[in-house]
Coordinates of N, CA, C and O and ligand atoms in Angstrom, one line a residue:
M595 N 38.5 -60.9 68.7 CA 39.4 -62.1 68.5 C 40.6 -62.0 69.5 O 41.4 -62.9 69.6
S596 N 40.7 -60.9 70.3 CA 41.9 -60.8 71.1 C 42.0 -61.9 72.2 O 43.0 -62.3 72.5
Q597 N 40.8 -62.3 72.6 CA 40.8 -63.4 73.6 C 41.4 -64.7 73.1 O 42.0 -65.4 73.8
Y598 N 41.2 -64.9 71.8 CA 41.7 -66.1 71.2 C 43.2 -66.0 71.0 O 43.9 -67.0 71.1
N599 N 43.7 -64.8 70.6 CA 45.1 -64.6 70.5 C 45.8 -65.0 71.8 O 46.9 -65.6 71.7
A600 N 45.2 -64.7 72.9 CA 45.9 -64.9 74.2 C 46.0 -66.4 74.4 O 47.0 -66.8 74.9
I601 N 45.0 -67.2 73.9 CA 45.1 -68.6 74.1 C 46.3 -69.2 73.3 O 47.1 -70.0 73.9
A602 N 46.4 -68.8 72.1 CA 47.5 -69.4 71.3 C 48.9 -69.1 71.8 O 49.8 -69.8 71.5
S603 N 49.0 -68.1 72.6 CA 50.4 -67.7 73.0 C 50.6 -68.2 74.5 O 51.6 -67.9 75.1
V604 N 49.8 -69.0 75.0 CA 50.0 -69.6 76.3 C 51.3 -70.4 76.3 O 51.5 -71.3 75.5
P605 N 52.3 -70.0 77.1 CA 53.6 -70.7 77.1 C 53.6 -72.0 77.9 O 54.2 -72.1 78.9
T606 N 53.0 -73.0 77.3 CA 52.9 -74.3 78.0 C 54.1 -75.2 77.8 O 54.3 -76.2 78.5
S607 N 54.9 -74.9 76.8 CA 56.1 -75.7 76.6 C 57.1 -74.9 75.8 O 56.8 -73.8 75.3
T608 N 58.2 -75.5 75.5 CA 59.2 -74.8 74.8 C 59.0 -74.9 73.3 O 59.6 -74.2 72.5
T609 N 58.0 -75.6 72.9 CA 57.6 -75.7 71.4 C 56.3 -75.0 71.2 O 55.4 -75.5 70.5
A610 N 56.1 -73.8 71.8 CA 54.9 -73.1 71.7 C 54.5 -72.8 70.3 O 53.3 -72.9 70.0
S611 N 55.4 -72.5 69.4 CA 55.0 -72.1 68.1 C 54.3 -73.3 67.3 O 53.4 -73.1 66.6
S612 N 54.7 -74.5 67.7 CA 54.1 -75.6 67.0 C 52.7 -75.9 67.5 O 52.0 -76.7 66.9
Q613 N 52.3 -75.3 68.6 CA 50.9 -75.4 69.1 C 50.0 -74.6 68.3 O 48.8 -74.8 68.4
D614 N 50.4 -73.6 67.6 CA 49.5 -72.7 66.9 C 48.9 -73.5 65.8 O 49.5 -74.4 65.1
V615 N 47.5 -73.3 65.6 CA 46.8 -74.0 64.6 C 47.3 -73.6 63.2 O 47.3 -72.4 62.9
N616 N 47.7 -74.5 62.4 CA 48.1 -74.2 61.1 C 46.8 -74.1 60.2 O 46.1 -75.0 60.0
P617 N 46.6 -72.9 59.7 CA 45.3 -72.6 59.0 C 45.2 -73.4 57.7 O 44.1 -73.6 57.2
D618 N 46.4 -73.9 57.2 CA 46.3 -74.7 55.9 C 46.0 -76.1 56.2 O 45.6 -76.8 55.3
N619 N 46.2 -76.6 57.4 CA 45.9 -78.0 57.7 C 45.4 -78.0 59.2 O 46.1 -78.5 60.1
P620 N 44.2 -77.5 59.4 CA 43.7 -77.4 60.8 C 43.5 -78.8 61.4 O 42.9 -79.6 60.7
P621 N 43.8 -79.0 62.6 CA 43.6 -80.3 63.2 C 42.1 -80.7 63.2 O 41.3 -79.8 63.4
L622 N 41.8 -81.9 63.1 CA 40.4 -82.4 63.1 C 40.1 -82.9 64.5 O 40.7 -83.8 65.0
I623 N 39.0 -82.3 65.1 CA 38.5 -82.7 66.4 C 37.2 -83.5 66.3 O 36.3 -83.0 65.6
L624 N 37.2 -84.7 66.9 CA 35.9 -85.4 67.0 C 35.3 -85.0 68.3 O 35.9 -85.3 69.4
L625 N 34.1 -84.4 68.3 CA 33.4 -84.0 69.5 C 32.2 -85.0 69.7 O 31.3 -85.0 68.9
A626 N 32.4 -85.8 70.7 CA 31.3 -86.8 71.1 C 30.6 -86.2 72.3 O 31.0 -86.2 73.4
E627 N 29.3 -85.8 72.0 CA 28.6 -85.0 73.0 C 27.1 -85.1 72.6 O 26.8 -84.9 71.5
D628 N 26.2 -85.3 73.6 CA 24.8 -85.4 73.3 C 24.0 -84.1 73.7 O 22.9 -84.0 73.3
N629 N 24.6 -83.2 74.4 CA 23.9 -82.0 74.8 C 24.0 -80.9 73.7 O 25.1 -80.5 73.4
E630 N 22.9 -80.5 73.2 CA 22.9 -79.6 72.0 C 23.6 -78.2 72.4 O 24.3 -77.6 71.6
T631 N 23.3 -77.8 73.6 CA 23.9 -76.5 74.1 C 25.4 -76.6 74.1 O 26.1 -75.7 73.6
N632 N 25.9 -77.7 74.6 CA 27.4 -77.9 74.6 C 28.0 -78.1 73.2 O 29.0 -77.5 72.9
I633 N 27.2 -78.7 72.4 CA 27.7 -78.9 71.0 C 27.9 -77.6 70.3 O 28.9 -77.3 69.7
Q634 N 26.8 -76.7 70.5 CA 26.9 -75.4 69.8 C 28.0 -74.6 70.5 O 28.8 -73.9 69.7
T635 N 28.2 -74.6 71.8 CA 29.2 -73.8 72.4 C 30.6 -74.2 72.1 O 31.4 -73.4 71.6
F636 N 30.8 -75.5 72.2 CA 32.2 -76.0 71.9 C 32.5 -75.9 70.4 O 33.6 -75.5 70.1
S637 N 31.6 -76.3 69.6 CA 31.9 -76.3 68.1 C 32.1 -74.9 67.6 O 33.0 -74.6 66.8
S638 N 31.3 -73.9 68.1 CA 31.5 -72.6 67.6 C 32.8 -72.0 68.1 O 33.5 -71.3 67.3
Y639 N 33.2 -72.3 69.3 CA 34.4 -71.8 69.9 C 35.6 -72.4 69.1 O 36.6 -71.7 68.7
L640 N 35.6 -73.7 69.0 CA 36.7 -74.4 68.4 C 36.9 -74.1 66.9 O 38.0 -74.0 66.4
T641 N 35.8 -73.9 66.3 CA 35.8 -73.5 64.9 C 36.4 -72.1 64.8 O 37.2 -71.8 63.9
A642 N 36.1 -71.2 65.7 CA 36.6 -69.9 65.7 C 38.1 -69.8 65.9 O 38.8 -68.8 65.4
I643 N 38.7 -70.8 66.6 CA 40.1 -70.8 66.7 C 40.8 -71.8 65.8 O 41.8 -72.3 66.0
N644 N 40.1 -72.0 64.7 CA 40.6 -72.7 63.5 C 40.7 -74.2 63.5 O 41.5 -74.8 62.7
Y645 N 40.0 -74.8 64.4 CA 40.0 -76.3 64.3 C 38.8 -76.7 63.4 O 37.9 -76.0 63.2
R646 N 38.9 -77.9 62.9 CA 37.8 -78.5 62.2 C 37.1 -79.5 63.1 O 37.8 -80.2 63.9
I647 N 35.8 -79.5 63.0 CA 35.0 -80.3 64.0 C 34.1 -81.3 63.3 O 33.5 -81.0 62.3
I648 N 34.1 -82.6 63.8 CA 33.1 -83.5 63.4 C 32.4 -83.9 64.7 O 32.9 -83.9 65.7
L649 N 31.1 -84.2 64.5 CA 30.3 -84.5 65.7 C 29.8 -86.0 65.8 O 29.6 -86.6 64.8
A650 N 29.7 -86.4 67.0 CA 29.0 -87.7 67.3 C 28.1 -87.4 68.5 O 28.5 -86.7 69.4
R651 N 26.9 -87.9 68.5 CA 25.9 -87.7 69.5 C 25.7 -88.8 70.5 O 24.9 -88.8 71.4
N652 N 26.4 -89.9 70.3 CA 26.3 -91.1 71.2 C 27.6 -91.9 71.0 O 28.4 -91.6 70.1
G653 N 27.7 -92.9 71.8 CA 28.9 -93.7 71.8 C 29.2 -94.4 70.5 O 30.3 -94.5 70.0
L654 N 28.1 -95.0 69.9 CA 28.3 -95.7 68.7 C 28.7 -94.8 67.6 O 29.5 -95.2 66.8
E655 N 28.1 -93.6 67.5 CA 28.5 -92.7 66.5 C 30.0 -92.3 66.7 O 30.7 -92.1 65.7
A656 N 30.4 -92.2 68.0 CA 31.8 -91.8 68.3 C 32.7 -92.8 67.7 O 33.8 -92.5 67.1
I657 N 32.4 -94.1 67.9 CA 33.3 -95.2 67.4 C 33.4 -95.1 65.8 O 34.4 -95.1 65.2
A658 N 32.2 -95.0 65.2 CA 32.1 -95.0 63.8 C 32.8 -93.7 63.2 O 33.6 -93.9 62.2
Q659 N 32.6 -92.6 63.8 CA 33.3 -91.4 63.3 C 34.8 -91.4 63.5 O 35.6 -90.9 62.6
A660 N 35.2 -92.0 64.6 CA 36.7 -92.1 64.8 C 37.3 -93.0 63.8 O 38.3 -92.6 63.2
K661 N 36.7 -94.1 63.5 CA 37.3 -95.1 62.6 C 37.3 -94.5 61.1 O 38.2 -94.7 60.4
A662 N 36.2 -93.8 60.8 CA 36.0 -93.3 59.4 C 36.9 -92.1 59.2 O 37.4 -91.9 58.1
N663 N 37.1 -91.2 60.2 CA 37.8 -90.0 59.9 C 39.2 -89.8 60.6 O 39.8 -88.8 60.3
L664 N 39.5 -90.7 61.4 CA 40.9 -90.7 62.1 C 41.2 -89.2 62.6 O 42.1 -88.6 62.1
P665 N 40.4 -88.7 63.5 CA 40.6 -87.3 64.0 C 41.9 -87.2 64.7 O 42.5 -88.2 65.1
D666 N 42.4 -86.0 64.8 CA 43.7 -85.7 65.5 C 43.5 -85.8 67.0 O 44.5 -86.0 67.7
I667 N 42.3 -85.5 67.5 CA 42.0 -85.6 68.9 C 40.5 -85.8 69.1 O 39.7 -85.5 68.2
I668 N 40.1 -86.5 70.2 CA 38.7 -86.8 70.4 C 38.3 -86.2 71.8 O 39.0 -86.4 72.8
L669 N 37.2 -85.4 71.8 CA 36.6 -85.0 73.1 C 35.4 -85.8 73.3 O 34.5 -85.8 72.6
M670 N 35.5 -86.5 74.5 CA 34.5 -87.6 74.7 C 33.7 -87.2 76.0 O 34.2 -87.3 77.1
D671 N 32.4 -86.9 75.8 CA 31.5 -86.7 76.9 C 31.3 -88.1 77.6 O 31.2 -89.1 76.8
I672 N 31.3 -88.1 78.9 CA 31.1 -89.4 79.6 C 29.7 -89.8 79.7 O 29.4 -91.0 79.6
Q673 N 28.8 -88.8 79.9 CA 27.4 -89.1 80.0 C 26.7 -89.0 78.7 O 26.3 -87.9 78.3
M674 N 26.5 -90.1 78.0 CA 25.7 -90.1 76.7 C 24.7 -91.2 76.7 O 24.9 -92.2 77.5
P675 N 23.7 -91.1 75.9 CA 22.7 -92.2 75.9 C 23.2 -93.5 75.3 O 24.2 -93.5 74.5
T676 N 22.7 -94.6 75.7 CA 23.0 -96.0 75.3 C 24.4 -96.5 75.7 O 24.5 -97.6 76.1
M677 N 25.4 -95.7 75.6 CA 26.7 -96.1 75.9 C 27.5 -94.9 76.4 O 27.6 -93.9 75.8
D678 N 28.0 -95.1 77.7 CA 28.8 -93.9 78.2 C 30.1 -93.8 77.5 O 30.4 -94.6 76.6
G679 N 30.9 -92.8 77.8 CA 32.1 -92.5 77.1 C 33.2 -93.4 77.3 O 34.2 -93.4 76.5
L680 N 33.1 -94.3 78.3 CA 34.2 -95.2 78.6 C 34.3 -96.3 77.6 O 35.4 -96.7 77.1
E681 N 33.1 -97.0 77.3 CA 33.1 -98.1 76.4 C 33.6 -97.7 75.0 O 34.4 -98.4 74.4
P682 N 33.1 -96.6 74.4 CA 33.6 -96.2 73.1 C 35.1 -95.9 73.1 O 35.8 -96.3 72.2
T683 N 35.6 -95.4 74.2 CA 37.0 -95.2 74.3 C 37.8 -96.5 74.3 O 38.8 -96.7 73.5
R684 N 37.3 -97.5 75.0 CA 38.0 -98.8 74.9 C 38.0 -99.4 73.5 O 39.0 -100.0 73.1
Q685 N 36.8 -99.2 72.8 CA 36.7 -99.8 71.5 C 37.6 -99.1 70.5 O 38.2 -99.6 69.6
I686 N 37.7 -97.7 70.6 CA 38.5 -96.9 69.8 C 40.0 -97.3 69.9 O 40.7 -97.5 69.0
R687 N 40.3 -97.6 71.2 CA 41.7 -98.0 71.4 C 42.1 -99.3 70.8 O 43.3 -99.6 70.6
L688 N 41.1 -100.2 70.5 CA 41.4 -101.5 69.9 C 41.8 -101.3 68.4 O 42.3 -102.2 67.8
D689 N 41.4 -100.1 67.8 CA 41.7 -99.9 66.4 C 43.2 -99.5 66.2 O 43.6 -98.5 66.8
P690 N 43.9 -100.3 65.4 CA 45.4 -99.9 65.3 C 45.7 -98.5 64.8 O 46.7 -98.0 65.1
N691 N 44.7 -97.9 64.1 CA 44.9 -96.6 63.6 C 44.6 -95.5 64.7 O 44.9 -94.3 64.5
L692 N 44.0 -96.0 65.8 CA 43.6 -95.0 66.8 C 44.2 -95.3 68.2 O 43.8 -94.7 69.2
I693 N 45.3 -96.1 68.2 CA 45.9 -96.5 69.4 C 46.4 -95.2 70.2 O 46.3 -95.1 71.4
S694 N 47.0 -94.3 69.5 CA 47.6 -93.2 70.1 C 46.9 -91.8 70.0 O 47.4 -90.8 70.3
T695 N 45.7 -91.9 69.4 CA 44.9 -90.7 69.3 C 44.5 -90.1 70.7 O 43.9 -90.8 71.4
P696 N 44.8 -88.8 70.9 CA 44.4 -88.3 72.2 C 42.9 -88.3 72.4 O 42.2 -87.9 71.6
I697 N 42.5 -88.7 73.6 CA 41.1 -88.7 73.9 C 40.9 -88.0 75.3 O 41.6 -88.4 76.3
V698 N 40.1 -86.9 75.3 CA 39.9 -86.2 76.5 C 38.5 -86.4 77.0 O 37.5 -86.2 76.2
A699 N 38.3 -86.8 78.2 CA 37.0 -86.9 78.8 C 36.4 -85.6 79.2 O 37.1 -84.7 79.8
L700 N 35.1 -85.4 78.8 CA 34.3 -84.3 79.3 C 33.3 -84.8 80.2 O 32.5 -85.6 79.8
T701 N 33.3 -84.4 81.5 CA 32.3 -85.0 82.3 C 31.7 -84.0 83.4 O 32.5 -83.1 83.9
A702 N 30.4 -84.1 83.6 CA 29.8 -83.4 84.7 C 30.1 -84.0 86.1 O 29.9 -83.4 87.1
L703 N 30.4 -85.3 86.0 CA 30.7 -86.0 87.2 C 32.0 -85.5 87.8 O 33.0 -85.3 87.1
A704 N 32.0 -85.3 89.1 CA 33.3 -84.8 89.8 C 33.6 -85.7 90.9 O 34.1 -85.3 91.9
M705 N 33.2 -87.0 90.8 CA 33.3 -87.9 91.9 C 34.7 -88.4 91.9 O 35.4 -88.6 90.9
E706 N 35.2 -88.7 93.2 CA 36.5 -89.3 93.3 C 36.5 -90.7 92.6 O 35.6 -91.4 92.6
G707 N 37.6 -90.9 91.8 CA 37.7 -92.1 91.1 C 37.3 -92.0 89.6 O 37.7 -92.9 88.9
D708 N 36.5 -91.0 89.3 CA 36.2 -90.8 87.9 C 37.4 -90.7 87.0 O 37.5 -91.2 85.9
R709 N 38.3 -89.9 87.5 CA 39.5 -89.6 86.7 C 40.3 -90.9 86.4 O 40.7 -91.2 85.3
D710 N 40.4 -91.7 87.5 CA 41.0 -93.0 87.3 C 40.3 -94.0 86.3 O 40.9 -94.6 85.5
R711 N 39.0 -93.9 86.4 CA 38.2 -94.8 85.4 C 38.4 -94.3 84.0 O 38.6 -95.1 83.1
C712 N 38.5 -93.0 83.8 CA 38.7 -92.4 82.5 C 40.1 -92.9 82.0 O 40.3 -93.3 80.8
L713 N 41.1 -92.7 82.8 CA 42.4 -93.1 82.4 C 42.6 -94.5 82.2 O 43.3 -95.0 81.2
A714 N 41.9 -95.3 83.0 CA 42.0 -96.8 82.8 C 41.3 -97.2 81.5 O 41.8 -98.3 80.9
A715 N 40.4 -96.5 81.0 CA 39.7 -96.9 79.8 C 40.5 -96.5 78.6 O 40.2 -96.8 77.5
G716 N 41.6 -95.7 78.8 CA 42.5 -95.3 77.7 C 42.5 -93.9 77.4 O 43.0 -93.4 76.3
M717 N 41.8 -93.1 78.2 CA 41.8 -91.6 77.9 C 43.2 -91.0 78.4 O 43.8 -91.5 79.2
N718 N 43.4 -89.8 77.7 CA 44.7 -89.1 78.0 C 44.5 -87.9 79.0 O 45.4 -87.4 79.5
G719 N 43.2 -87.5 79.1 CA 43.0 -86.3 79.9 C 41.6 -86.3 80.4 O 40.7 -87.1 80.0
Y720 N 41.3 -85.3 81.2 CA 40.0 -85.3 81.9 C 39.6 -83.8 82.2 O 40.5 -83.1 82.8
I721 N 38.5 -83.4 81.7 CA 38.0 -82.0 82.0 C 36.6 -82.1 82.6 O 35.7 -82.7 82.1
S722 N 36.5 -81.4 83.8 CA 35.2 -81.4 84.4 C 34.3 -80.2 83.9 O 34.8 -79.1 83.7
K723 N 33.0 -80.5 83.7 CA 32.1 -79.5 83.3 C 31.6 -78.8 84.6 O 31.5 -79.5 85.7
P724 N 31.2 -77.6 84.6 CA 31.2 -76.7 83.5 C 32.7 -76.3 83.1 O 33.4 -75.9 84.0
L725 N 33.1 -76.6 81.9 CA 34.5 -76.4 81.6 C 34.8 -75.0 81.0 O 33.9 -74.4 80.4
K726 N 35.9 -74.6 81.3 CA 36.3 -73.3 80.8 C 36.9 -73.5 79.3 O 37.7 -74.3 79.1
L727 N 36.4 -72.7 78.4 CA 36.8 -72.9 77.0 C 38.3 -72.7 76.8 O 38.9 -73.4 76.0
K728 N 38.9 -71.7 77.5 CA 40.4 -71.5 77.4 C 41.1 -72.7 77.9 O 42.1 -73.1 77.3
Q729 N 40.6 -73.3 79.0 CA 41.2 -74.5 79.5 C 41.2 -75.7 78.5 O 42.1 -76.4 78.3
L730 N 40.0 -75.8 77.9 CA 39.8 -76.8 76.9 C 40.8 -76.6 75.7 O 41.5 -77.6 75.3
A731 N 40.9 -75.4 75.2 CA 41.8 -75.1 74.1 C 43.2 -75.4 74.5 O 44.0 -75.9 73.7
R732 N 43.6 -75.0 75.7 CA 45.0 -75.3 76.2 C 45.3 -76.8 76.2 O 46.3 -77.3 75.8
Q733 N 44.3 -77.6 76.7 CA 44.5 -79.1 76.8 C 44.6 -79.6 75.4 O 45.4 -80.5 75.2
I734 N 43.8 -79.2 74.5 CA 43.8 -79.7 73.1 C 45.2 -79.4 72.5 O 45.8 -80.3 71.9
A735 N 45.6 -78.2 72.7 CA 46.9 -77.8 72.1 C 48.1 -78.6 72.7 O 49.0 -79.1 71.9
E736 N 48.0 -78.9 74.0 CA 49.1 -79.6 74.6 C 49.1 -81.1 74.1 O 50.2 -81.6 73.8
L737 N 47.9 -81.7 73.9 CA 47.9 -83.0 73.5 C 48.2 -83.2 72.0 O 48.7 -84.3 71.6
L738 N 48.0 -82.2 71.2 CA 48.3 -82.3 69.8 C 49.8 -82.2 69.5 O 50.2 -82.7 68.5
V739 N 50.6 -81.7 70.5 CA 52.1 -81.7 70.2 C 52.8 -82.9 70.8 O 53.9 -83.1 70.4
T740 N 52.1 -83.6 71.6 CA 52.8 -84.8 72.2 C 52.6 -86.0 71.4 O 51.8 -86.1 70.5
Ligands
MN1807 MN1 26.1 -85.8 78.0

């Protein structure tokens, strides 16, 4: 577990202590991702550092799960079947309860302009695959305190 301790103590801001996951009320993460390997990797890692995880395997599920569960943060794969991650983001943003919920794009695309498209759709951040788990944890922690 020592590697996880190191993540929690990353000094990203002056309110570092509030970034620690409260074990009594762990933040709820909606992971919208269609790749089973990624689902297993991300959810086991994030669960190990005390987040709660709910899953969506396509864009429509992502919208439904977001509305039903009001997660604290949403990790949105951009490449999913039937609907990419941009359209669900736009629709989630239309819900008054989800206007300010942080949404982070997870994408294998590294093309110029992708970041702008994600931000224009209403996303707060952008992580390129293959993503580093520690980087993911740091970005989640930063978005949860803002
Ligand atoms: Mn995908």
